Amino acid sequence: MRRGRPGALPRGTAERALTSVQAAGPAGAADDDRAGSGPAAHGRPAGERREASRLWHVTLSVSGAEAPVQEVRRALEQLAHDHPFLLTSRYAGDHAEIRYWEEARDLHDAAAVALRLWGEHRSSAGLPPWEIVGLEVIDRETYHQRVAEGYGPPPAARMGVHPY
């Protein structure tokens, strides 16, 4: 899967392709710039810097018809195995919540990847046919501020898949 937001869609294109976003290194240079491929090799004008990616805390809530709890747990464990970036999942027979960190250029990119996560991995992980009913994407600073003030999501100390 490619991540990132490359820009506007050409006419007649049903879906945007997401491209990978690399973190900036020392002095703001992207990894591909240090490797010698240079910005011109990626369609950027010479001298233009690639926008640095940031970390976003994502909470994805899904809900639907009752499913056997053991199957929901197994599916979430498979999703976590396939995608080790998942921090924690909570579940019941009719809803679940997935929390993880996403690296993306901006909120739009992080939200786009999050909104596709459940549907794209429904068959490969055996996820229930539930719909997304909630999405929260906040930057790292906001996440840590909320936790410090005691009113945000609790720190994801218990990693893994857990019942509600």
PDB file of C-alpha atoms in Angstrom:
ATOM      1  CA  MET A   1       0.000   0.000   0.000  1.00  0.00           C
ATOM      2  CA  ARG A   2       1.227   3.472  -0.837  1.00  0.00           C
ATOM      3  CA  ARG A   3       0.607   6.309   1.613  1.00  0.00           C
ATOM      4  CA  GLY A   4       0.477  10.081   1.485  1.00  0.00           C
ATOM      5  CA  ARG A   5      -1.568  12.627  -0.459  1.00  0.00           C
ATOM      6  CA  PRO A   6      -0.173  13.335  -3.915  1.00  0.00           C
ATOM      7  CA  GLY A   7      -2.744  15.979  -4.858  1.00  0.00           C
ATOM      8  CA  ALA A   8      -5.846  16.355  -6.957  1.00  0.00           C
ATOM      9  CA  LEU A   9      -7.268  13.446  -8.901  1.00  0.00           C
ATOM     10  CA  PRO A  10      -7.263  13.422 -12.662  1.00  0.00           C
ATOM     11  CA  ARG A  11     -10.766  13.574 -14.169  1.00  0.00           C
ATOM     12  CA  GLY A  12     -12.517  10.236 -14.193  1.00  0.00           C
ATOM     13  CA  THR A  13     -10.353   8.727 -11.436  1.00  0.00           C
ATOM     14  CA  ALA A  14     -12.499   7.121  -8.768  1.00  0.00           C
ATOM     15  CA  GLU A  15      -9.917   6.928  -6.009  1.00  0.00           C
ATOM     16  CA  ARG A  16      -6.768   8.802  -4.983  1.00  0.00           C
ATOM     17  CA  ALA A  17      -3.582   6.790  -4.855  1.00  0.00           C
ATOM     18  CA  LEU A  18      -1.810   7.272  -1.549  1.00  0.00           C
ATOM     19  CA  THR A  19       1.964   7.548  -1.701  1.00  0.00           C
ATOM     20  CA  SER A  20       4.588   6.910   0.954  1.00  0.00           C
ATOM     21  CA  VAL A  21       5.734   9.787   3.152  1.00  0.00           C
ATOM     22  CA  GLN A  22       9.279   9.631   4.483  1.00  0.00           C
ATOM     23  CA  ALA A  23      10.431  11.329   7.657  1.00  0.00           C
ATOM     24  CA  ALA A  24      12.832  14.246   7.357  1.00  0.00           C
ATOM     25  CA  GLY A  25      16.345  13.678   8.617  1.00  0.00           C
ATOM     26  CA  PRO A  26      18.963  16.167   9.789  1.00  0.00           C
ATOM     27  CA  ALA A  27      18.621  19.629   8.267  1.00  0.00           C
ATOM     28  CA  GLY A  28      15.142  18.699   6.986  1.00  0.00           C
ATOM     29  CA  ALA A  29      16.367  16.556   4.082  1.00  0.00           C
ATOM     30  CA  ALA A  30      14.270  13.531   3.225  1.00  0.00           C
ATOM     31  CA  ASP A  31      15.928  10.115   3.073  1.00  0.00           C
ATOM     32  CA  ASP A  32      15.696   9.976  -0.729  1.00  0.00           C
ATOM     33  CA  ASP A  33      17.419  13.384  -0.987  1.00  0.00           C
ATOM     34  CA  ARG A  34      20.368  12.132   1.101  1.00  0.00           C
ATOM     35  CA  ALA A  35      20.523   8.923  -0.957  1.00  0.00           C
ATOM     36  CA  GLY A  36      21.324  10.959  -4.070  1.00  0.00           C
ATOM     37  CA  SER A  37      18.086  10.615  -6.007  1.00  0.00           C
ATOM     38  CA  GLY A  38      17.341  14.318  -5.430  1.00  0.00           C
ATOM     39  CA  PRO A  39      14.031  16.161  -5.534  1.00  0.00           C
ATOM     40  CA  ALA A  40      13.907  16.389  -9.313  1.00  0.00           C
ATOM     41  CA  ALA A  41      13.725  12.584  -9.535  1.00  0.00           C
ATOM     42  CA  HIS A  42      10.366  12.720  -7.756  1.00  0.00           C
ATOM     43  CA  GLY A  43       8.788  15.518  -9.786  1.00  0.00           C
ATOM     44  CA  ARG A  44       9.654  18.273  -7.322  1.00  0.00           C
ATOM     45  CA  PRO A  45      11.428  21.393  -8.528  1.00  0.00           C
ATOM     46  CA  ALA A  46      15.088  21.605  -7.543  1.00  0.00           C
ATOM     47  CA  GLY A  47      15.495  23.247  -4.155  1.00  0.00           C
ATOM     48  CA  GLU A  48      11.951  22.439  -2.978  1.00  0.00           C
ATOM     49  CA  ARG A  49      11.860  20.496   0.303  1.00  0.00           C
ATOM     50  CA  ARG A  50       9.502  17.596   0.874  1.00  0.00           C
ATOM     51  CA  GLU A  51       7.068  18.304   3.688  1.00  0.00           C
ATOM     52  CA  ALA A  52       8.096  16.401   6.841  1.00  0.00           C
ATOM     53  CA  SER A  53       5.707  13.781   8.135  1.00  0.00           C
ATOM     54  CA  ARG A  54       4.257  13.854  11.642  1.00  0.00           C
ATOM     55  CA  LEU A  55       2.827  11.324  14.059  1.00  0.00           C
ATOM     56  CA  TRP A  56      -0.953  11.195  14.499  1.00  0.00           C
ATOM     57  CA  HIS A  57      -2.846   9.239  17.147  1.00  0.00           C
ATOM     58  CA  VAL A  58      -5.801   7.470  15.519  1.00  0.00           C
ATOM     59  CA  THR A  59      -8.858   5.998  17.226  1.00  0.00           C
ATOM     60  CA  LEU A  60     -11.138   4.081  14.866  1.00  0.00           C
ATOM     61  CA  SER A  61     -14.540   2.904  16.157  1.00  0.00           C
ATOM     62  CA  VAL A  62     -16.582   0.294  14.303  1.00  0.00           C
ATOM     63  CA  SER A  63     -19.983  -1.211  15.018  1.00  0.00           C
ATOM     64  CA  GLY A  64     -22.526  -3.566  13.515  1.00  0.00           C
ATOM     65  CA  ALA A  65     -24.551  -6.722  13.932  1.00  0.00           C
ATOM     66  CA  GLU A  66     -23.663  -9.051  16.792  1.00  0.00           C
ATOM     67  CA  ALA A  67     -20.806 -11.441  15.988  1.00  0.00           C
ATOM     68  CA  PRO A  68     -19.285 -14.223  18.103  1.00  0.00           C
ATOM     69  CA  VAL A  69     -16.824 -12.582  20.503  1.00  0.00           C
ATOM     70  CA  GLN A  70     -14.187 -15.260  19.878  1.00  0.00           C
ATOM     71  CA  GLU A  71     -14.279 -14.538  16.124  1.00  0.00           C
ATOM     72  CA  VAL A  72     -14.005 -10.782  16.724  1.00  0.00           C
ATOM     73  CA  ARG A  73     -10.982 -11.335  18.972  1.00  0.00           C
ATOM     74  CA  ARG A  74      -9.316 -13.672  16.470  1.00  0.00           C
ATOM     75  CA  ALA A  75      -9.898 -11.185  13.626  1.00  0.00           C
ATOM     76  CA  LEU A  76      -8.458  -8.260  15.609  1.00  0.00           C
ATOM     77  CA  GLU A  77      -5.450 -10.357  16.607  1.00  0.00           C
ATOM     78  CA  GLN A  78      -4.898 -11.208  12.930  1.00  0.00           C
ATOM     79  CA  LEU A  79      -5.153  -7.520  12.009  1.00  0.00           C
ATOM     80  CA  ALA A  80      -2.595  -6.669  14.718  1.00  0.00           C
ATOM     81  CA  HIS A  81      -0.302  -9.436  13.434  1.00  0.00           C
ATOM     82  CA  ASP A  82      -0.598  -8.223   9.833  1.00  0.00           C
ATOM     83  CA  HIS A  83      -0.093  -4.602  10.894  1.00  0.00           C
ATOM     84  CA  PRO A  84       2.111  -4.353  13.993  1.00  0.00           C
ATOM     85  CA  PHE A  85       1.581  -0.574  14.161  1.00  0.00           C
ATOM     86  CA  LEU A  86      -1.698  -1.222  16.016  1.00  0.00           C
ATOM     87  CA  LEU A  87      -1.322  -0.295  19.674  1.00  0.00           C
ATOM     88  CA  THR A  88      -4.448  -1.702  21.185  1.00  0.00           C
ATOM     89  CA  SER A  89      -7.900  -2.947  20.287  1.00  0.00           C
ATOM     90  CA  ARG A  90     -10.957  -3.242  22.497  1.00  0.00           C
ATOM     91  CA  TYR A  91     -13.940  -5.255  21.398  1.00  0.00           C
ATOM     92  CA  ALA A  92     -17.370  -6.633  22.210  1.00  0.00           C
ATOM     93  CA  GLY A  93     -19.765  -8.689  20.128  1.00  0.00           C
ATOM     94  CA  ASP A  94     -21.191  -5.663  18.315  1.00  0.00           C
ATOM     95  CA  HIS A  95     -18.447  -2.994  18.353  1.00  0.00           C
ATOM     96  CA  ALA A  96     -14.708  -2.452  18.547  1.00  0.00           C
ATOM     97  CA  GLU A  97     -12.149   0.323  18.894  1.00  0.00           C
ATOM     98  CA  ILE A  98      -8.683   0.330  17.376  1.00  0.00           C
ATOM     99  CA  ARG A  99      -5.965   2.749  18.503  1.00  0.00           C
ATOM    100  CA  TYR A 100      -2.629   3.287  16.809  1.00  0.00           C
ATOM    101  CA  TRP A 101      -0.051   5.845  15.676  1.00  0.00           C
ATOM    102  CA  GLU A 102       0.086   6.796  11.998  1.00  0.00           C
ATOM    103  CA  GLU A 103       2.921   8.653  10.307  1.00  0.00           C
ATOM    104  CA  ALA A 104       1.562  11.053   7.703  1.00  0.00           C
ATOM    105  CA  ARG A 105       2.189  14.470   6.202  1.00  0.00           C
ATOM    106  CA  ASP A 106      -1.057  15.940   7.501  1.00  0.00           C
ATOM    107  CA  LEU A 107      -4.370  15.085   9.136  1.00  0.00           C
ATOM    108  CA  HIS A 108      -6.022  14.413   5.774  1.00  0.00           C
ATOM    109  CA  ASP A 109      -3.529  11.681   4.929  1.00  0.00           C
ATOM    110  CA  ALA A 110      -3.761  10.059   8.363  1.00  0.00           C
ATOM    111  CA  ALA A 111      -7.575  10.098   8.253  1.00  0.00           C
ATOM    112  CA  ALA A 112      -7.671   8.688   4.704  1.00  0.00           C
ATOM    113  CA  VAL A 113      -5.515   5.717   5.705  1.00  0.00           C
ATOM    114  CA  ALA A 114      -7.587   5.160   8.854  1.00  0.00           C
ATOM    115  CA  LEU A 115     -10.882   5.229   6.971  1.00  0.00           C
ATOM    116  CA  ARG A 116      -9.608   2.558   4.586  1.00  0.00           C
ATOM    117  CA  LEU A 117      -8.106   0.268   7.249  1.00  0.00           C
ATOM    118  CA  TRP A 118     -11.234  -1.696   8.224  1.00  0.00           C
ATOM    119  CA  GLY A 119     -12.597  -2.240   4.717  1.00  0.00           C
ATOM    120  CA  GLU A 120      -9.295  -3.112   3.084  1.00  0.00           C
ATOM    121  CA  HIS A 121      -8.479  -5.760   5.682  1.00  0.00           C
ATOM    122  CA  ARG A 122     -11.979  -7.114   6.234  1.00  0.00           C
ATOM    123  CA  SER A 123     -11.420 -10.287   4.202  1.00  0.00           C
ATOM    124  CA  SER A 124      -7.685 -10.835   4.885  1.00  0.00           C
ATOM    125  CA  ALA A 125      -8.141 -10.638   8.675  1.00  0.00           C
ATOM    126  CA  GLY A 126     -11.692 -12.013   8.758  1.00  0.00           C
ATOM    127  CA  LEU A 127     -13.103  -8.832  10.301  1.00  0.00           C
ATOM    128  CA  PRO A 128     -16.875  -8.566  10.840  1.00  0.00           C
ATOM    129  CA  PRO A 129     -18.844  -6.600   8.199  1.00  0.00           C
ATOM    130  CA  TRP A 130     -19.213  -3.618  10.508  1.00  0.00           C
ATOM    131  CA  GLU A 131     -19.212   0.031   9.529  1.00  0.00           C
ATOM    132  CA  ILE A 132     -16.975   2.798  10.803  1.00  0.00           C
ATOM    133  CA  VAL A 133     -18.969   4.865  13.291  1.00  0.00           C
ATOM    134  CA  GLY A 134     -16.230   7.072  14.682  1.00  0.00           C
ATOM    135  CA  LEU A 135     -12.797   8.419  13.869  1.00  0.00           C
ATOM    136  CA  GLU A 136     -10.528  10.651  15.891  1.00  0.00           C
ATOM    137  CA  VAL A 137      -7.173  11.796  14.561  1.00  0.00           C
ATOM    138  CA  ILE A 138      -5.092  14.073  16.776  1.00  0.00           C
ATOM    139  CA  ASP A 139      -1.490  15.173  16.569  1.00  0.00           C
ATOM    140  CA  ARG A 140       1.127  13.927  18.991  1.00  0.00           C
ATOM    141  CA  GLU A 141       1.257  17.140  21.013  1.00  0.00           C
ATOM    142  CA  THR A 142      -2.518  17.181  21.553  1.00  0.00           C
ATOM    143  CA  TYR A 143      -2.490  13.523  22.579  1.00  0.00           C
ATOM    144  CA  HIS A 144       0.217  14.096  25.189  1.00  0.00           C
ATOM    145  CA  GLN A 145      -1.451  17.296  26.434  1.00  0.00           C
ATOM    146  CA  ARG A 146      -4.749  15.450  26.957  1.00  0.00           C
ATOM    147  CA  VAL A 147      -3.053  12.614  28.811  1.00  0.00           C
ATOM    148  CA  ALA A 148      -1.110  15.059  31.017  1.00  0.00           C
ATOM    149  CA  GLU A 149      -4.302  16.937  31.889  1.00  0.00           C
ATOM    150  CA  GLY A 150      -6.063  13.669  32.696  1.00  0.00           C
ATOM    151  CA  TYR A 151      -8.931  13.922  30.226  1.00  0.00           C
ATOM    152  CA  GLY A 152      -7.686  12.199  27.102  1.00  0.00           C
ATOM    153  CA  PRO A 153      -7.502   8.575  26.161  1.00  0.00           C
ATOM    154  CA  PRO A 154      -5.457   6.681  28.716  1.00  0.00           C
ATOM    155  CA  PRO A 155      -1.918   5.864  27.601  1.00  0.00           C
ATOM    156  CA  ALA A 156      -1.852   2.648  25.604  1.00  0.00           C
ATOM    157  CA  ALA A 157       0.112   0.774  28.258  1.00  0.00           C
ATOM    158  CA  ARG A 158      -1.840  -2.443  27.735  1.00  0.00           C
ATOM    159  CA  MET A 159      -0.956  -3.266  24.173  1.00  0.00           C
ATOM    160  CA  GLY A 160      -2.869  -5.957  22.356  1.00  0.00           C
ATOM    161  CA  VAL A 161      -6.457  -7.049  21.907  1.00  0.00           C
ATOM    162  CA  HIS A 162      -8.730  -6.783  24.974  1.00  0.00           C
ATOM    163  CA  PRO A 163     -12.455  -7.137  25.695  1.00  0.00           C
ATOM    164  CA  TYR A 164     -14.371  -4.066  26.888  1.00  0.00           C
TER     165      TYR A 164
END
